[in-house]
Amino acid sequence: MTRTIGIDLGTTYSAVATSLDGVAEILPNRDGDRLTPSVVAFEGGQPLVGKEARNLSTSMPEDYVEFVKRKMGESGPEYIDENGKEYGPEQISALLLRRLADDAAAILGEDVRDAVITVPAYFDDGRRMATRDAAEIAGLNPMRLINEPTAAGIAYGLDFRKNGMFLVYDLGGGTFDATLMKVENSDITVLATGGDRNLGGFDFDNKIMTHVAAKVLEQGGPPMLFDSGGVEAELRRQCEAAKRRLSRATTTSVRMTLEGKNYQVPLSRATFEEITNGLLTRTEITLEGVLDDAEASWEQVDRVLLIGGSTRMPMISDMIERLSGRKPDGGINPDDAVALGAAMYAESLALGESNATEMAALTVRDVTSHALGTPALDESGNRVNTIIIPRNAPVPCQRERVYTTVEDGQRVVNLDVTEGDDTELDYVTVLKGDNIPLPRGLRRGTRLQVVMAYDVDGVIHAEVFLEATGVSLGEVQLHRENNLTREEVSNYRAQLAGVEIL
Ligand code: AMP
């Protein structure tokens, strides 16, 4: 059996692990580091990934792409090279994945193809699809996408043989997720999940950057324009480094050289905590929401696991202790847990396929992070969002709801699919669906059954039935306008196959 890997494809850093007989280990990259910065640079058209690429962030800000995970599932190029060739988020991510897999292959001494890749629990259908496409462009076989907190739960559960109710608090570089799960030996059941797609270490850096820019101005320095390429990249670098120092020290300072003059801005942990308090509170509100959704209380939580580099900030464990009355669990490095869990799951899936029995098969039951529904007319004739599958339903799942035709002789029904809880359509994601033809002669008020399903990978399916006969009127083809077509994926895959990534 060939080795499988688990990839934690992070906003700022990524990690790769492999598992043998249920024991997982991180695979260091070619530089010997356990984490690879999730950055890509292009030097004269040549792609570079990781540390080498990061070194170019100040000198070549235009040829440098970072935080691409935040753009997954969105259209539009992230980079245009000197020949006008455009790179979308999937292609940039594919360069990262290819390089991670190449480094894993080098250390394992064999080709690597099969991978479990992790995504934030909060990723919607389009973002998951984009991640899967990126893996395919990279020449990988994405065995399964799993949610990052679930992967962390697997790593903790299997490594320490601990059972109980786990709350995973995952604050990475760009996203925040909170997940409540029950762990019983090899059975992981997620009860509820919630998160914030735009909240991570990056936002804590931004707060320091704004603070430092204001202080430099007070010291008579020039205004720092955040769009002036190299200055912003350098300021971000200095502020991120200061933030990390403040996880150990209680005071530090940020140094910047601007227009040939040196500036030094002192920063204490107390000030840092004060200017970022609003961000911390946002995570607290999400945590309470997750407990509410699972109808659980803090007393029922057996352990709190901290995942993601940003949980090293002391304010996070302080908040957890204040809320839960106990210190968060240590044991696994928060940078490693997600990749380790993904690797264990990859091995379990591969063993399942080969019917081998060396390792207890893992059962992982996750939940939907978004409600699914469709726009329909309410009693007053307003187009609103109606929900068919609620948020936090176990995956895979299938639910149905009955709608009625609005006029005599109606010949088509349009079935767009919505992702999100809000009744107002402006606040949910709408995936365009095809028109489904209806048979002739239906009276107004004819009952149509709409069945929606999430499969094991979190991919959406929708079908319409005539309730009176139970006959299917058609499966809905969803148009994911921001996602790639199958043809684009295979073209990009062929293009990337011949590219050497430094
Ligand atoms: P991840 O996406 O999980 O790799 O998390 C990366 C984020 O963790 C980045 O925003 C880092 O700045 C942040 N981070 C890493 N180490 C520390 C630290 N010691 N203190 C505070 N933040 C950290």
GROMACS .gro file of C-alpha atoms in nm, residues 224-460:
model
  237
  224MET     CA    1   0.212   5.487   0.629
  225LEU     CA    2  -0.014   5.413   0.340
  226PHE     CA    3  -0.127   5.056   0.362
  227ASP     CA    4  -0.135   5.024  -0.014
  228SER     CA    5   0.228   5.116  -0.068
  229GLY     CA    6   0.346   4.761  -0.136
  230GLY     CA    7   0.680   4.712   0.035
  231VAL     CA    8   0.607   4.939   0.334
  232GLU     CA    9   0.290   4.750   0.417
  233ALA     CA   10   0.460   4.411   0.381
  234GLU     CA   11   0.746   4.522   0.606
  235LEU     CA   12   0.512   4.676   0.863
  236ARG     CA   13   0.306   4.355   0.867
  237ARG     CA   14   0.618   4.148   0.915
  238GLN     CA   15   0.739   4.358   1.204
  239CYS     CA   16   0.396   4.366   1.370
  240GLU     CA   17   0.343   3.992   1.336
  241ALA     CA   18   0.684   3.929   1.490
  242ALA     CA   19   0.601   4.167   1.778
  243LYS     CA   20   0.270   3.985   1.833
  244ARG     CA   21   0.456   3.654   1.862
  245ARG     CA   22   0.705   3.803   2.109
  246LEU     CA   23   0.413   3.923   2.321
  247SER     CA   24   0.298   3.564   2.364
  248ARG     CA   25   0.605   3.518   2.586
  249ALA     CA   26   0.714   3.866   2.694
  250THR     CA   27   0.492   4.133   2.845
  251THR     CA   28   0.652   4.421   2.655
  252THR     CA   29   0.823   4.462   2.322
  253SER     CA   30   0.859   4.725   2.051
  254VAL     CA   31   0.807   4.752   1.678
  255ARG     CA   32   1.088   4.906   1.474
  256MET     CA   33   1.043   5.057   1.131
  257THR     CA   34   1.281   5.244   0.901
  258LEU     CA   35   1.094   5.498   0.691
  259GLU     CA   36   1.250   5.744   0.450
  260GLY     CA   37   1.590   5.671   0.602
  261LYS     CA   38   1.480   5.737   0.963
  262ASN     CA   39   1.432   5.479   1.239
  263TYR     CA   40   1.117   5.467   1.448
  264GLN     CA   41   1.052   5.257   1.756
  265VAL     CA   42   0.703   5.203   1.896
  266PRO     CA   43   0.683   5.032   2.238
  267LEU     CA   44   0.398   4.784   2.274
  268SER     CA   45   0.292   4.610   2.595
  269ARG     CA   46   0.084   4.292   2.615
  270ALA     CA   47  -0.177   4.492   2.805
  271THR     CA   48  -0.209   4.746   2.521
  272PHE     CA   49  -0.216   4.466   2.264
  273GLU     CA   50  -0.497   4.294   2.456
  274GLU     CA   51  -0.685   4.621   2.485
  275ILE     CA   52  -0.674   4.704   2.113
  276THR     CA   53  -0.774   4.348   2.014
  277ASN     CA   54  -1.042   4.293   2.278
  278GLY     CA   55  -1.321   4.326   2.022
  279LEU     CA   56  -1.172   4.040   1.817
  280LEU     CA   57  -1.153   3.815   2.125
  281THR     CA   58  -1.514   3.892   2.212
  282ARG     CA   59  -1.621   3.790   1.862
  283THR     CA   60  -1.475   3.443   1.927
  284GLU     CA   61  -1.650   3.425   2.265
  285ILE     CA   62  -1.987   3.498   2.104
  286THR     CA   63  -1.927   3.220   1.850
  287LEU     CA   64  -1.834   2.974   2.128
  288GLU     CA   65  -2.153   3.046   2.318
  289GLY     CA   66  -2.352   3.003   1.995
  290VAL     CA   67  -2.199   2.660   1.932
  291LEU     CA   68  -2.284   2.543   2.285
  292ASP     CA   69  -2.638   2.677   2.242
  293ASP     CA   70  -2.680   2.497   1.909
  294ALA     CA   71  -2.578   2.167   2.071
  295GLU     CA   72  -2.794   2.245   2.377
  296ALA     CA   73  -2.482   2.191   2.587
  297SER     CA   74  -2.335   2.385   2.876
  298TRP     CA   75  -1.977   2.458   2.980
  299GLU     CA   76  -2.012   2.202   3.264
  300GLN     CA   77  -2.057   1.923   3.008
  301VAL     CA   78  -1.736   2.008   2.821
  302ASP     CA   79  -1.462   1.763   2.926
  303ARG     CA   80  -1.173   1.926   2.741
  304VAL     CA   81  -1.100   2.233   2.538
  305LEU     CA   82  -0.844   2.188   2.261
  306LEU     CA   83  -0.661   2.487   2.121
  307ILE     CA   84  -0.567   2.465   1.756
  308GLY     CA   85  -0.401   2.715   1.523
  309GLY     CA   86  -0.097   2.932   1.579
  310SER     CA   87  -0.296   3.226   1.714
  311THR     CA   88  -0.407   3.030   2.022
  312ARG     CA   89  -0.053   3.086   2.155
  313MET     CA   90  -0.167   3.433   2.258
  314PRO     CA   91  -0.213   3.408   2.638
  315MET     CA   92  -0.543   3.598   2.615
  316ILE     CA   93  -0.700   3.290   2.451
  317SER     CA   94  -0.627   3.042   2.733
  318ASP     CA   95  -0.720   3.310   2.987
  319MET     CA   96  -1.060   3.349   2.821
  320ILE     CA   97  -1.115   2.970   2.804
  321GLU     CA   98  -1.028   2.937   3.172
  322ARG     CA   99  -1.266   3.219   3.260
  323LEU     CA  100  -1.551   3.060   3.058
  324SER     CA  101  -1.500   2.690   3.130
  325GLY     CA  102  -1.336   2.703   3.469
  326ARG     CA  103  -1.049   2.486   3.348
  327LYS     CA  104  -0.727   2.525   3.156
  328PRO     CA  105  -0.728   2.415   2.793
  329ASP     CA  106  -0.569   2.077   2.716
  330GLY     CA  107  -0.210   2.070   2.601
  331GLY     CA  108  -0.023   1.774   2.467
  332ILE     CA  109  -0.018   1.819   2.094
  333ASN     CA  110   0.149   2.119   1.936
  334PRO     CA  111  -0.140   2.336   1.806
  335ASP     CA  112   0.044   2.378   1.476
  336ASP     CA  113   0.058   2.000   1.424
  337ALA     CA  114  -0.275   1.862   1.547
  338VAL     CA  115  -0.475   1.924   1.229
  339ALA     CA  116  -0.223   1.767   0.991
  340LEU     CA  117  -0.174   1.471   1.228
  341GLY     CA  118  -0.549   1.402   1.248
  342ALA     CA  119  -0.585   1.434   0.871
  343ALA     CA  120  -0.300   1.184   0.825
  344MET     CA  121  -0.465   0.935   1.066
  345TYR     CA  122  -0.792   0.968   0.877
  346ALA     CA  123  -0.615   0.924   0.541
  347GLU     CA  124  -0.458   0.601   0.665
  348SER     CA  125  -0.789   0.477   0.801
  349LEU     CA  126  -0.962   0.547   0.467
  350ALA     CA  127  -0.688   0.369   0.272
  351LEU     CA  128  -0.704   0.068   0.506
  352GLY     CA  129  -1.080   0.063   0.469
  353GLU     CA  130  -1.039   0.044   0.093
  354SER     CA  131  -0.787  -0.238   0.116
  355ASN     CA  132  -0.991  -0.422   0.384
  356ALA     CA  133  -0.686  -0.443   0.606
  357THR     CA  134  -0.741  -0.455   0.981
  358GLU     CA  135  -0.420  -0.325   1.140
  359MET     CA  136  -0.596  -0.015   1.267
  360ALA     CA  137  -0.946   0.038   1.401
  361ALA     CA  138  -1.145   0.213   1.128
  362LEU     CA  139  -1.232   0.566   1.226
  363THR     CA  140  -1.592   0.674   1.208
  364VAL     CA  141  -1.623   1.046   1.165
  365ARG     CA  142  -1.965   1.210   1.160
  366ASP     CA  143  -1.953   1.579   1.086
  367VAL     CA  144  -2.228   1.838   1.062
  368THR     CA  145  -2.329   2.100   0.807
  369SER     CA  146  -2.187   2.441   0.878
  370HIS     CA  147  -2.451   2.621   0.667
  371ALA     CA  148  -2.824   2.579   0.632
  372LEU     CA  149  -2.941   2.479   0.283
  373GLY     CA  150  -3.261   2.600   0.126
  374THR     CA  151  -3.419   2.769  -0.168
  375PRO     CA  152  -3.578   3.107  -0.244
  376ALA     CA  153  -3.958   3.093  -0.248
  377LEU     CA  154  -4.253   3.333  -0.219
  378ASP     CA  155  -4.394   3.385   0.130
  379GLU     CA  156  -4.767   3.450   0.203
  380SER     CA  157  -4.727   3.817   0.115
  381GLY     CA  158  -4.562   3.732  -0.218
  382ASN     CA  159  -4.210   3.838  -0.113
  383ARG     CA  160  -3.914   3.631  -0.231
  384VAL     CA  161  -3.745   3.500   0.081
  385ASN     CA  162  -3.501   3.228   0.180
  386THR     CA  163  -3.666   2.908   0.303
  387ILE     CA  164  -3.460   2.644   0.482
  388ILE     CA  165  -3.468   2.272   0.399
  389ILE     CA  166  -3.159   2.139   0.580
  390PRO     CA  167  -3.080   2.332   0.899
  391ARG     CA  168  -2.728   2.421   1.008
  392ASN     CA  169  -2.556   2.158   1.223
  393ALA     CA  170  -2.744   1.866   1.066
  394PRO     CA  171  -2.534   1.545   1.059
  395VAL     CA  172  -2.361   1.478   0.724
  396PRO     CA  173  -2.446   1.294   0.503
  397CYS     CA  174  -2.807   1.402   0.526
  398GLN     CA  175  -3.118   1.440   0.319
  399ARG     CA  176  -3.427   1.648   0.397
  400GLU     CA  177  -3.735   1.749   0.205
  401ARG     CA  178  -3.986   2.029   0.203
  402VAL     CA  179  -4.307   2.082   0.007
  403TYR     CA  180  -4.364   2.392  -0.206
  404THR     CA  181  -4.665   2.477  -0.419
  405THR     CA  182  -4.695   2.609  -0.773
  406VAL     CA  183  -4.808   2.971  -0.795
  407GLU     CA  184  -5.027   2.965  -1.107
  408ASP     CA  185  -5.245   2.736  -1.318
  409GLY     CA  186  -5.051   2.570  -1.598
  410GLN     CA  187  -4.710   2.664  -1.456
  411ARG     CA  188  -4.453   2.498  -1.684
  412VAL     CA  189  -4.125   2.547  -1.500
  413VAL     CA  190  -3.996   2.581  -1.149
  414ASN     CA  191  -3.665   2.748  -1.081
  415LEU     CA  192  -3.461   2.595  -0.808
  416ASP     CA  193  -3.174   2.808  -0.685
  417VAL     CA  194  -3.000   2.673  -0.374
  418THR     CA  195  -2.920   2.899  -0.081
  419GLU     CA  196  -2.649   2.853   0.180
  420GLY     CA  197  -2.710   3.039   0.504
  421ASP     CA  198  -2.961   3.092   0.782
  422ASP     CA  199  -3.102   3.434   0.709
  423THR     CA  200  -3.452   3.470   0.567
  424GLU     CA  201  -3.335   3.768   0.361
  425LEU     CA  202  -3.173   3.662   0.036
  426ASP     CA  203  -2.915   3.942   0.053
  427TYR     CA  204  -2.748   3.771   0.348
  428VAL     CA  205  -2.712   3.419   0.209
  429THR     CA  206  -2.510   3.269  -0.077
  430VAL     CA  207  -2.727   3.180  -0.376
  431LEU     CA  208  -2.614   2.902  -0.609
  432LYS     CA  209  -2.797   2.933  -0.939
  433GLY     CA  210  -2.994   2.624  -1.035
  434ASP     CA  211  -3.150   2.524  -1.367
  435ASN     CA  212  -3.518   2.555  -1.446
  436ILE     CA  213  -3.695   2.225  -1.397
  437PRO     CA  214  -3.976   2.166  -1.653
  438LEU     CA  215  -4.318   2.077  -1.507
  439PRO     CA  216  -4.579   1.854  -1.675
  440ARG     CA  217  -4.872   2.022  -1.852
  441GLY     CA  218  -5.203   2.094  -1.680
  442LEU     CA  219  -5.091   2.141  -1.319
  443ARG     CA  220  -5.331   2.351  -1.111
  444ARG     CA  221  -5.216   2.638  -0.894
  445GLY     CA  222  -5.116   2.501  -0.553
  446THR     CA  223  -4.984   2.167  -0.686
  447ARG     CA  224  -4.752   2.023  -0.425
  448LEU     CA  225  -4.386   1.977  -0.528
  449GLN     CA  226  -4.146   1.799  -0.300
  450VAL     CA  227  -3.794   1.944  -0.299
  451VAL     CA  228  -3.529   1.705  -0.167
  452MET     CA  229  -3.186   1.839  -0.075
  453ALA     CA  230  -2.885   1.640   0.035
  454TYR     CA  231  -2.528   1.687   0.149
  455ASP     CA  232  -2.302   1.392   0.060
  456VAL     CA  233  -2.003   1.277   0.271
  457ASP     CA  234  -1.781   1.543   0.116
  458GLY     CA  235  -2.029   1.819   0.193
  459VAL     CA  236  -2.130   1.851  -0.174
  460ILE     CA  237  -2.488   1.957  -0.239
   0.00000   0.00000   0.00000
